[in-house]
Coordinates of C-alpha atoms (C1' of nucleotides) in Angstrom, one line a residue:
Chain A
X1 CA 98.4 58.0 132.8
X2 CA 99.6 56.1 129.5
X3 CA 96.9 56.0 127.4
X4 CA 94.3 58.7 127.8
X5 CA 90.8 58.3 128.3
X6 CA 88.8 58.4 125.2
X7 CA 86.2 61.4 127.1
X8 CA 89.8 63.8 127.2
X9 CA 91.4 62.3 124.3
X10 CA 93.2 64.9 122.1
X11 CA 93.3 65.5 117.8
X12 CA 96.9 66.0 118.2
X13 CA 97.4 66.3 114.3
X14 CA 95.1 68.8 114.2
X15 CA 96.1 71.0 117.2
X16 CA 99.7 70.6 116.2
X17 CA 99.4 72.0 113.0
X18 CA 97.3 75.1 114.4
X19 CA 99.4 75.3 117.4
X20 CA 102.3 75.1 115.4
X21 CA 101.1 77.7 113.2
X22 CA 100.4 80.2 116.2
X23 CA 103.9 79.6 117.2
X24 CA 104.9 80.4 114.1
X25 CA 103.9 84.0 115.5
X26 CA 106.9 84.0 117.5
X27 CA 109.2 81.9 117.0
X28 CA 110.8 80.5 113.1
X29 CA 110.2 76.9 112.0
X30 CA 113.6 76.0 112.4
X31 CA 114.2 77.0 116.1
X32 CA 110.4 75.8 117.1
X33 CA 111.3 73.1 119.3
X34 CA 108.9 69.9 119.8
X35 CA 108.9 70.0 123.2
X36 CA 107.0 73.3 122.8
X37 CA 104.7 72.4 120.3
X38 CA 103.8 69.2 122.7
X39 CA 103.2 72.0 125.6
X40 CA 101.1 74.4 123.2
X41 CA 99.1 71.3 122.1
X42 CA 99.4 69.5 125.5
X43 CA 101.0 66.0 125.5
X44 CA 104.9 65.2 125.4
X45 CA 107.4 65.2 122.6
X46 CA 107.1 61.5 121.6
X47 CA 103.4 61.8 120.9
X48 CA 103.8 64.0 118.1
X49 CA 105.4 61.1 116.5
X50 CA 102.2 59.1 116.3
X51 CA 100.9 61.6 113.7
X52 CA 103.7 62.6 111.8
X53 CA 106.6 60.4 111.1
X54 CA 109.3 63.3 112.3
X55 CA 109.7 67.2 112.5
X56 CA 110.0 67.5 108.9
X57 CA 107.1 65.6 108.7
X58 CA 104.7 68.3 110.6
X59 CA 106.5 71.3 109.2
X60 CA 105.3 69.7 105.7
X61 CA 101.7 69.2 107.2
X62 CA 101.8 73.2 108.1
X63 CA 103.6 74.1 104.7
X64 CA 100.4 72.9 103.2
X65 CA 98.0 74.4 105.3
X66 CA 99.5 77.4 105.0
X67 CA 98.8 77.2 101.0
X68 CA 95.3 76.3 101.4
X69 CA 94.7 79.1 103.5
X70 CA 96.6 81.6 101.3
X71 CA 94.0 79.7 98.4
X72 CA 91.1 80.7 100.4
X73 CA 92.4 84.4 101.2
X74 CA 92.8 84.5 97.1
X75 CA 89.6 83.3 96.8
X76 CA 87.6 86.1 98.7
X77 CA 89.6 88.4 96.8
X78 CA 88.4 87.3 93.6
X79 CA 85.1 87.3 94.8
X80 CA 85.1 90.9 95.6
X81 CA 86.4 92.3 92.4
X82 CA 84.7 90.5 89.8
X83 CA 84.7 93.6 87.4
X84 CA 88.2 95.1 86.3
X85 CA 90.8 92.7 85.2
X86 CA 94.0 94.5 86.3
X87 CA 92.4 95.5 90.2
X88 CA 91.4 91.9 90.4
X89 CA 95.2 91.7 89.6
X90 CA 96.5 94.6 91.7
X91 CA 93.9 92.8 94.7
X92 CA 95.3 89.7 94.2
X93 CA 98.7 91.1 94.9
X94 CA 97.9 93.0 97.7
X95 CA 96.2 90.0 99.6
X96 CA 99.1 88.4 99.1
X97 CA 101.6 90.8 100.2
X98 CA 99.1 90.7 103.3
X99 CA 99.2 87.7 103.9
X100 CA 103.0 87.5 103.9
X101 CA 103.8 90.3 106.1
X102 CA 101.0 89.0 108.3
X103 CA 102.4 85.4 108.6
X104 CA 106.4 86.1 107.9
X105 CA 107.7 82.6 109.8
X106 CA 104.5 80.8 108.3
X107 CA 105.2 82.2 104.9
X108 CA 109.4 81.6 105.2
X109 CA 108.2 77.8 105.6
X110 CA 105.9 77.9 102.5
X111 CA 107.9 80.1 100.1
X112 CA 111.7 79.2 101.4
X113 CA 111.9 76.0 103.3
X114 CA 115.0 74.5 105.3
X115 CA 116.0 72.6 102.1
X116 CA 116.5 68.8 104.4
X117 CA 112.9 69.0 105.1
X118 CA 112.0 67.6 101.5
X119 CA 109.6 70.4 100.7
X120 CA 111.6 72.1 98.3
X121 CA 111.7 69.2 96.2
X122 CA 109.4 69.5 92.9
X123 CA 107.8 72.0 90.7
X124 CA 104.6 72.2 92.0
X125 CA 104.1 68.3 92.3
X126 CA 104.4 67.8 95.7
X127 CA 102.6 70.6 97.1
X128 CA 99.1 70.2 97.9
X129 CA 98.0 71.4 94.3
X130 CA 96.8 75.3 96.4
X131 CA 100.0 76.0 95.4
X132 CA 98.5 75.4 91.4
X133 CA 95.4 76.9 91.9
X134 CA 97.0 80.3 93.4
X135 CA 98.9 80.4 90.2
X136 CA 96.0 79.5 88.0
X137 CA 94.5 82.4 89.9
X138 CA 97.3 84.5 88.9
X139 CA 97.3 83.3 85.0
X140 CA 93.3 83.8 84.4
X141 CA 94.0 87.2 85.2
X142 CA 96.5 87.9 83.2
X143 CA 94.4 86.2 80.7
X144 CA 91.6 88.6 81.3
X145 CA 93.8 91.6 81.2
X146 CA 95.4 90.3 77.7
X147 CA 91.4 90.5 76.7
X148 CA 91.4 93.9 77.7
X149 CA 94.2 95.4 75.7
X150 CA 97.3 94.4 77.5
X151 CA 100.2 92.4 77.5
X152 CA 99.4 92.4 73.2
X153 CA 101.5 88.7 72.1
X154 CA 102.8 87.7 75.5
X155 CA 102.9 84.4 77.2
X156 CA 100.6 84.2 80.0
X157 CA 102.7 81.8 81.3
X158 CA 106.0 83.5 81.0
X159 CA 104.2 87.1 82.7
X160 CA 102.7 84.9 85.7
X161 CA 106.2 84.1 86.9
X162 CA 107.6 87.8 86.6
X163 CA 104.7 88.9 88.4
X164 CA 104.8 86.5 91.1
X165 CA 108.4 87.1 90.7
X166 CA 108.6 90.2 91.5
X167 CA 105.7 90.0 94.7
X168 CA 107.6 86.9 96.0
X169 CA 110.9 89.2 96.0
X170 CA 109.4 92.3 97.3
X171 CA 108.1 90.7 100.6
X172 CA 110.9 88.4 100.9
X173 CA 113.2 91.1 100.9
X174 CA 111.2 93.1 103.3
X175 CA 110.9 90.7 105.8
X176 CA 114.6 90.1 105.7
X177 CA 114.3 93.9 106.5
X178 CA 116.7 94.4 103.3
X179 CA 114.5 97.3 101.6
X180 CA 115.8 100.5 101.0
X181 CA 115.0 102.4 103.8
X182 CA 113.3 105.2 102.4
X183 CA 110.3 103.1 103.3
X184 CA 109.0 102.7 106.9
X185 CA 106.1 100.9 106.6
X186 CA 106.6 97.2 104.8
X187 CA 103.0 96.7 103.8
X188 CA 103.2 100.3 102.2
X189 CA 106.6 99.5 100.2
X190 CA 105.5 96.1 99.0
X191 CA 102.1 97.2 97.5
X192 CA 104.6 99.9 95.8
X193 CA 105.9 97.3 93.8
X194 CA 102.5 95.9 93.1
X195 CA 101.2 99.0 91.7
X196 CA 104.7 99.3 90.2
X197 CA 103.9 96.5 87.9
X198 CA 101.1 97.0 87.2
X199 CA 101.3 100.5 86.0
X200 CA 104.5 98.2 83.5
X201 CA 101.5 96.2 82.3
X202 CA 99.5 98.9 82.1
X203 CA 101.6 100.5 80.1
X204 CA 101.5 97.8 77.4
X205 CA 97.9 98.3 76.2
X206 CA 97.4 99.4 72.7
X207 CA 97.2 102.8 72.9
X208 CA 94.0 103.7 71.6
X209 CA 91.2 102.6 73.5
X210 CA 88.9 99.6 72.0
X211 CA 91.8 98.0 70.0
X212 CA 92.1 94.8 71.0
X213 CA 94.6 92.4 68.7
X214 CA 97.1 89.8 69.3
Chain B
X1 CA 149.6 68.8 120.6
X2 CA 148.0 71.1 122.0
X3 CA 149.3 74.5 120.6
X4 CA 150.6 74.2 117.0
X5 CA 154.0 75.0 116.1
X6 CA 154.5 77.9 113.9
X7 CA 155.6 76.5 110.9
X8 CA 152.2 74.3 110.8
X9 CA 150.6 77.2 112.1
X10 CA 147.1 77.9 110.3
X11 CA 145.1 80.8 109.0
X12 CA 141.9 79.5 110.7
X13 CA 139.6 82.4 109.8
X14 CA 140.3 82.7 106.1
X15 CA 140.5 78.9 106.0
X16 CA 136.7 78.8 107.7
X17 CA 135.4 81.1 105.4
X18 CA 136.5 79.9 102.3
X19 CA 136.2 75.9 103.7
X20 CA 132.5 77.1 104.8
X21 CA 131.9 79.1 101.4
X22 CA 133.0 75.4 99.7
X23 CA 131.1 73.5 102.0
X24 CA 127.8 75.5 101.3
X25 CA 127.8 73.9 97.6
X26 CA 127.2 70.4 99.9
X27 CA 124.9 71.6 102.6
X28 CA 123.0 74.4 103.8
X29 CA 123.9 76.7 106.3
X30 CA 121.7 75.3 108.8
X31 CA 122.6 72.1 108.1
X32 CA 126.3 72.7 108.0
X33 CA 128.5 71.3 111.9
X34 CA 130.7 73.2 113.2
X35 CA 132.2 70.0 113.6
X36 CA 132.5 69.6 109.5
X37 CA 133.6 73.1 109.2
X38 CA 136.4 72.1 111.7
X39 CA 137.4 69.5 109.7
X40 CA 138.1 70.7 106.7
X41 CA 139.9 73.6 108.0
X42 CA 142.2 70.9 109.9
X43 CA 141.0 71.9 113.6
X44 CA 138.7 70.7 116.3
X45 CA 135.5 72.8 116.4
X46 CA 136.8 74.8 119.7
X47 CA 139.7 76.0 117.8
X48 CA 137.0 78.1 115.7
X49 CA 136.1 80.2 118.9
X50 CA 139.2 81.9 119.0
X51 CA 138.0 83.5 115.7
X52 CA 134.4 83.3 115.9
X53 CA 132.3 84.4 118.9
X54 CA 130.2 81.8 117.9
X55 CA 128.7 80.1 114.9
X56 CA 126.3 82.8 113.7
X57 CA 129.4 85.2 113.8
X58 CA 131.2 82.6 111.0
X59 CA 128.3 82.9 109.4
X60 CA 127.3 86.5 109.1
X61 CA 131.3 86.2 108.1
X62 CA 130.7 84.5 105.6
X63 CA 127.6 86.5 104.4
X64 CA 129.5 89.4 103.9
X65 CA 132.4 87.6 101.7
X66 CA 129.8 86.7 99.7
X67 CA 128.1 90.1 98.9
X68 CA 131.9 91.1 98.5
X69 CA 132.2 88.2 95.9
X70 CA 129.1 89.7 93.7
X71 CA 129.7 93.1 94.1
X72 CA 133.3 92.2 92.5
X73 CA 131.1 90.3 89.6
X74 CA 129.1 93.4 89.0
X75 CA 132.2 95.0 88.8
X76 CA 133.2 93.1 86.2
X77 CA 129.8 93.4 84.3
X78 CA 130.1 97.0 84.7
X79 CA 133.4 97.5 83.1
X80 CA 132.3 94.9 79.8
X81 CA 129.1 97.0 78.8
X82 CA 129.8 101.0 78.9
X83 CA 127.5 101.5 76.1
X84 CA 123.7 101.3 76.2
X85 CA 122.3 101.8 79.7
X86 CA 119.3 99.1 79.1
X87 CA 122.1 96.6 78.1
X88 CA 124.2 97.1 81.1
X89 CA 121.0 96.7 83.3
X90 CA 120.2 93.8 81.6
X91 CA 123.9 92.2 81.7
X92 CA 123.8 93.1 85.7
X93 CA 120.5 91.1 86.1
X94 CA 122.2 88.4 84.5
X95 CA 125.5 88.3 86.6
X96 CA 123.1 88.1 89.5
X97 CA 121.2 85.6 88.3
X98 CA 124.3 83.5 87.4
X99 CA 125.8 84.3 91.0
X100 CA 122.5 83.4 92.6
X101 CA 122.0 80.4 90.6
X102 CA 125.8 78.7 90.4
X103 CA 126.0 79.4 94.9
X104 CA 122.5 78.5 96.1
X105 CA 123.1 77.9 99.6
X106 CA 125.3 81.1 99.6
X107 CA 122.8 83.3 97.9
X108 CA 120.5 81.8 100.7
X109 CA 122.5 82.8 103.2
X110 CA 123.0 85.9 102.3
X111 CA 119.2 87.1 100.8
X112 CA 117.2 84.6 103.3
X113 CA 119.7 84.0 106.5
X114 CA 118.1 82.6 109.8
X115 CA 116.1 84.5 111.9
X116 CA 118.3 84.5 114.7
X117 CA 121.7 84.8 113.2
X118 CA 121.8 88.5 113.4
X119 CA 122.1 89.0 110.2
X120 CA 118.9 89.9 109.3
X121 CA 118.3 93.3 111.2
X122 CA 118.7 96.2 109.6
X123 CA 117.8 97.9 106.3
X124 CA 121.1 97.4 104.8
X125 CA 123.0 99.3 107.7
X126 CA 124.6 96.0 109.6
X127 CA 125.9 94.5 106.0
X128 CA 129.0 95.0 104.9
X129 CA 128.2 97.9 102.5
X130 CA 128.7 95.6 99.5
X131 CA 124.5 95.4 99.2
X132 CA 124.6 98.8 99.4
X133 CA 127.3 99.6 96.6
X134 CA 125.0 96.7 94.4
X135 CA 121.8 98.5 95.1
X136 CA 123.9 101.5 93.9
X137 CA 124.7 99.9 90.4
X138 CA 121.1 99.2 90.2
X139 CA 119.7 103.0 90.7
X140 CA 122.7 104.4 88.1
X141 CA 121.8 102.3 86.1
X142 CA 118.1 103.1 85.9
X143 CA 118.8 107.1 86.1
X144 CA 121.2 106.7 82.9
X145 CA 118.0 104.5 81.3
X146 CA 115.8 107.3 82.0
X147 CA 118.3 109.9 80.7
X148 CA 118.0 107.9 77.5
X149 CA 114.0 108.1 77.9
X150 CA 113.0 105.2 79.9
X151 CA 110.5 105.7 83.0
X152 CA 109.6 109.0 82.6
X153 CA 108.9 110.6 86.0
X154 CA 109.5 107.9 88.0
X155 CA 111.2 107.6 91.4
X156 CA 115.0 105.5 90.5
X157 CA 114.4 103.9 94.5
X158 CA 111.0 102.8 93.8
X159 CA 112.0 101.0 90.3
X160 CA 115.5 99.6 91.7
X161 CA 113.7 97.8 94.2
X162 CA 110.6 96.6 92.1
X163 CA 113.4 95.1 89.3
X164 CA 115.2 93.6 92.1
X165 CA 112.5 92.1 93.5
X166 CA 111.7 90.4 90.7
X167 CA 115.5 88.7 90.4
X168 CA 115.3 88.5 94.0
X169 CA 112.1 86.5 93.6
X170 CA 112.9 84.9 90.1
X171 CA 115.9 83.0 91.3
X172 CA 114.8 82.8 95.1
X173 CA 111.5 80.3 93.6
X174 CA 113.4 78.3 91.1
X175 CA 115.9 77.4 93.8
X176 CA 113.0 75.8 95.6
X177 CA 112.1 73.9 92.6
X178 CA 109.1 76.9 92.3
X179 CA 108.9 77.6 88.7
X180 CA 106.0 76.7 86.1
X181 CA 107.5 73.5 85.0
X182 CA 107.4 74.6 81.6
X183 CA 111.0 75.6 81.8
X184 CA 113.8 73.1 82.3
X185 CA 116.8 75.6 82.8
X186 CA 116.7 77.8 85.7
X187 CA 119.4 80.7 84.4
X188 CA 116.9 80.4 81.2
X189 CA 113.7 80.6 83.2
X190 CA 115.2 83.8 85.5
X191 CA 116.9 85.0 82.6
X192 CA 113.6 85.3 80.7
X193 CA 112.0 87.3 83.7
X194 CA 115.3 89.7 83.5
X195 CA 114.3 89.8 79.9
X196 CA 110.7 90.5 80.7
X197 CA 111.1 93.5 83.0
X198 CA 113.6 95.2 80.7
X199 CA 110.8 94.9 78.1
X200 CA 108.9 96.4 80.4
X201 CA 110.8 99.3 81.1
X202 CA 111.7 99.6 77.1
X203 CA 108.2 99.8 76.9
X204 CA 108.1 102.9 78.8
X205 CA 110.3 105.0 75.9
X206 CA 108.4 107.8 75.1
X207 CA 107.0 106.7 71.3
X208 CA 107.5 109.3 69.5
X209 CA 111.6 109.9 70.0
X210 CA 112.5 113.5 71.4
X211 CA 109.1 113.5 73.6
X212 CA 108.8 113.4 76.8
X213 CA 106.4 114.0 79.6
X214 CA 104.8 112.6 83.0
Chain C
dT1 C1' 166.2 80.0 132.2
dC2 C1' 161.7 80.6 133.7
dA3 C1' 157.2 82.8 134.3
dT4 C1' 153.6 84.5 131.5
dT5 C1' 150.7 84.6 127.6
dA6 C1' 148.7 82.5 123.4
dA7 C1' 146.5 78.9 120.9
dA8 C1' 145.2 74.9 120.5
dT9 C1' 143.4 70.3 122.6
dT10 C1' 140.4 66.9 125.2
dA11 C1' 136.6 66.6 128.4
dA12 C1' 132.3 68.0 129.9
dC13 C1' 127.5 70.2 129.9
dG14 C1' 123.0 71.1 128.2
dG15 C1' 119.5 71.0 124.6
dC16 C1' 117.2 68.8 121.1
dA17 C1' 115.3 65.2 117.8
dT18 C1' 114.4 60.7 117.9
dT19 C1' 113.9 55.7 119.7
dC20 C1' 112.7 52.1 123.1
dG21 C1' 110.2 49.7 126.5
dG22 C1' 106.6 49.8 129.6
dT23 C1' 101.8 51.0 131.0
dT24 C1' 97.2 52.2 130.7
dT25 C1' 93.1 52.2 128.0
dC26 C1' 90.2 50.8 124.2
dC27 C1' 88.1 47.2 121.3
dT28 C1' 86.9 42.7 119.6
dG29 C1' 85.5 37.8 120.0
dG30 C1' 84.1 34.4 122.8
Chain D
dC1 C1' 81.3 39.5 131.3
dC2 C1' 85.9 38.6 130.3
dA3 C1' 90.4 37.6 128.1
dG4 C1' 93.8 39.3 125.1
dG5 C1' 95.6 42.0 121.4
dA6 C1' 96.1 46.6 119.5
dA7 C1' 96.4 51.5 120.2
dA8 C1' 98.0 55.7 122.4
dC9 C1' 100.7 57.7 125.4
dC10 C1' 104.7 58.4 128.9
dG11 C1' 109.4 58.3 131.0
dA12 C1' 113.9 57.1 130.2
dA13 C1' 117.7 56.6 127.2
dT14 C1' 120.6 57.6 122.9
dG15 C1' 123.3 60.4 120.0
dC16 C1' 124.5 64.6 117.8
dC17 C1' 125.6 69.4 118.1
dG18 C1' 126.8 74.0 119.9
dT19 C1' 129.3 75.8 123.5
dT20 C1' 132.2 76.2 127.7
dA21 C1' 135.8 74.6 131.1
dA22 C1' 140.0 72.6 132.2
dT23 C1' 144.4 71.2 130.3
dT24 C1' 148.5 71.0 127.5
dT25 C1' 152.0 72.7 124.7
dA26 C1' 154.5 76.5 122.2
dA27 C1' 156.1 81.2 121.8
dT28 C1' 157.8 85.4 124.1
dG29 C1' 160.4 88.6 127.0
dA30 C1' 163.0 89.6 131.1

DNA sequence: TCATTAAATTAACGGCATTCGGTTTCCTGG
DNA sequence: CCAGGAAACCGAATGCCGTTAATTTAATGA
């Protein structure tokens, strides 16, 4: 019983990142041990180190898979609202707030990382470039919503980052349960402060209808 | 020497949290031994558990000198701008951001603390009631912005948290490297969301001065 | 002065990430 | 069909860290 048979061999990289992401259900990255991610995806500890050079090394691999996922969630959002620019906005938000308060351990890996693990390390260039695209999602429509009236002479750039900003914020603080407690429901408090913002952006539109200048 | 003599006797708890507080500028709070802590206090790492039930219970100590620490700094804010409401908001966003910025590993620890450590319970009831006296600069400062026009008809619990989300969030993604690369400065990058939102709420100013509705 | 208590110390335990050496299975060339 | 090397895994071992136990020394109070 060394080597197994090729007929019940195993994708270990594979099942360890989706096991690891189902323990992530229950238990934070930092106190997942190995031992139980090599009983969730069933071999021992020292096999895991065949497909990823060390714990770091698989939280990375999940870090990115949870981005491409959150990429994909984006991208049936976007499908949906293809008319208005400001709900594909305020459904953009929401998914995400969803998908945060759905995944809290998986997202605490993605958005705030153990800062050893070498995942905090660049702008942007070392994650798997869903991180970009999310944000590209973001910027277009802000773009669009510029088209429409808002924002008049802003920096797409500069708004991105206060929006995601302040969505980023909203749910962090949530999950740390540190929201004033007027609010029961999380997913209820954080889409507050989606609308919230977007009523401020809303707010910036040339006030007649149909004018439409930088 | 087992039991120190009096005169080299040794604060050890206010020497742990302020060692620990100094340490966090090296190393995370995870990342952070007992056994380092120990050290620079000028103990063995048993000595701390006379003072400590155990290393979360430094910790969470240490999380609440650290909300002391920036409700002292908003303090200070407060007391420089009595004048325009907006401006004081604006120079509180800023202290935070500087705070947040100039102790990462504290701010971490004290907005984003381990799952497990206890600290990361209740709605504000466990802190020390520092957050609580913050979030309470926060909200007089957006009622006095309204009484000078500002946010007409909104709720000052709703708006408090959305603008301290987007802090929260501003500062909590450029620690992890998270912003647009466009910017090279992070107080300049967070600084420009604080600067953002208040435009946003400026915005809000009934136009025509001396009206006012919903 | 001497027992009792207080406050450290060194020693020991258990858990975890990681490494090492061995063993079984696959694969390739003859 | 059959070496023999490479690949993939396992059990055992190492070292660090949090924590607890046993021990030592200093202060205290009768």
């Amino acid at each position: 019983m060394a080597r197994p048979r090729k007929d019940q061999a195993l994708d270990i990289r594979a099942r360890a990142i989706t096991e690891t992401i189902r323990l992530l259900s229950e238990t934070d990255a930092r106190d997942l041990t190995l031992a139980r991610v090599a009983a969730a995806v069933g071999c021992r500890p020292p096999a895991l180190y065949g497909h990823f050079r060390d714990k770091n090394d698989l939280l990375r691999a999940v870090h990115d898979a949870g981005f491409a996922w959150l990429y994909v969630e984006k991208l049936d959002v976007c499908a949906d609202t293809q008319g208005d620019a400001l709900a594909r906005l305020r459904e953009g938000g929401r998914a995400y707030v969803r998908f945060a308060l759905e995944n809290p351990a998986l997202y605490r890996l993605m958005f705030d990382p153990p800062p050893d693990s070498g995942l905090d390390v660049g702008p942007f260039d070392s994650d798997s470039d869903a991180a970009l695209k999310s944000l590209g999602f973001l910027r277009a429509g802000i773009v669009a919503a510029q088209r429409e009236g808002c924002l008049p002479g802003a920096d797409p750039d500069d708004i991105a980052f206060t929006l995601w900003s302040a969505v980023h914020g909203a749910v962090s603080l949530l999950l740390q349960g540190r929201a004033p407690a007027t609010e029961t429901d999380p997913v209820v408090a954080a889409e507050a402060v989606v609308d919230q913002v977007m009523a401020f952006i809303a707010a910036t539109r040339a006030t007649t209808p149909g004018g439409s200048d930088a």
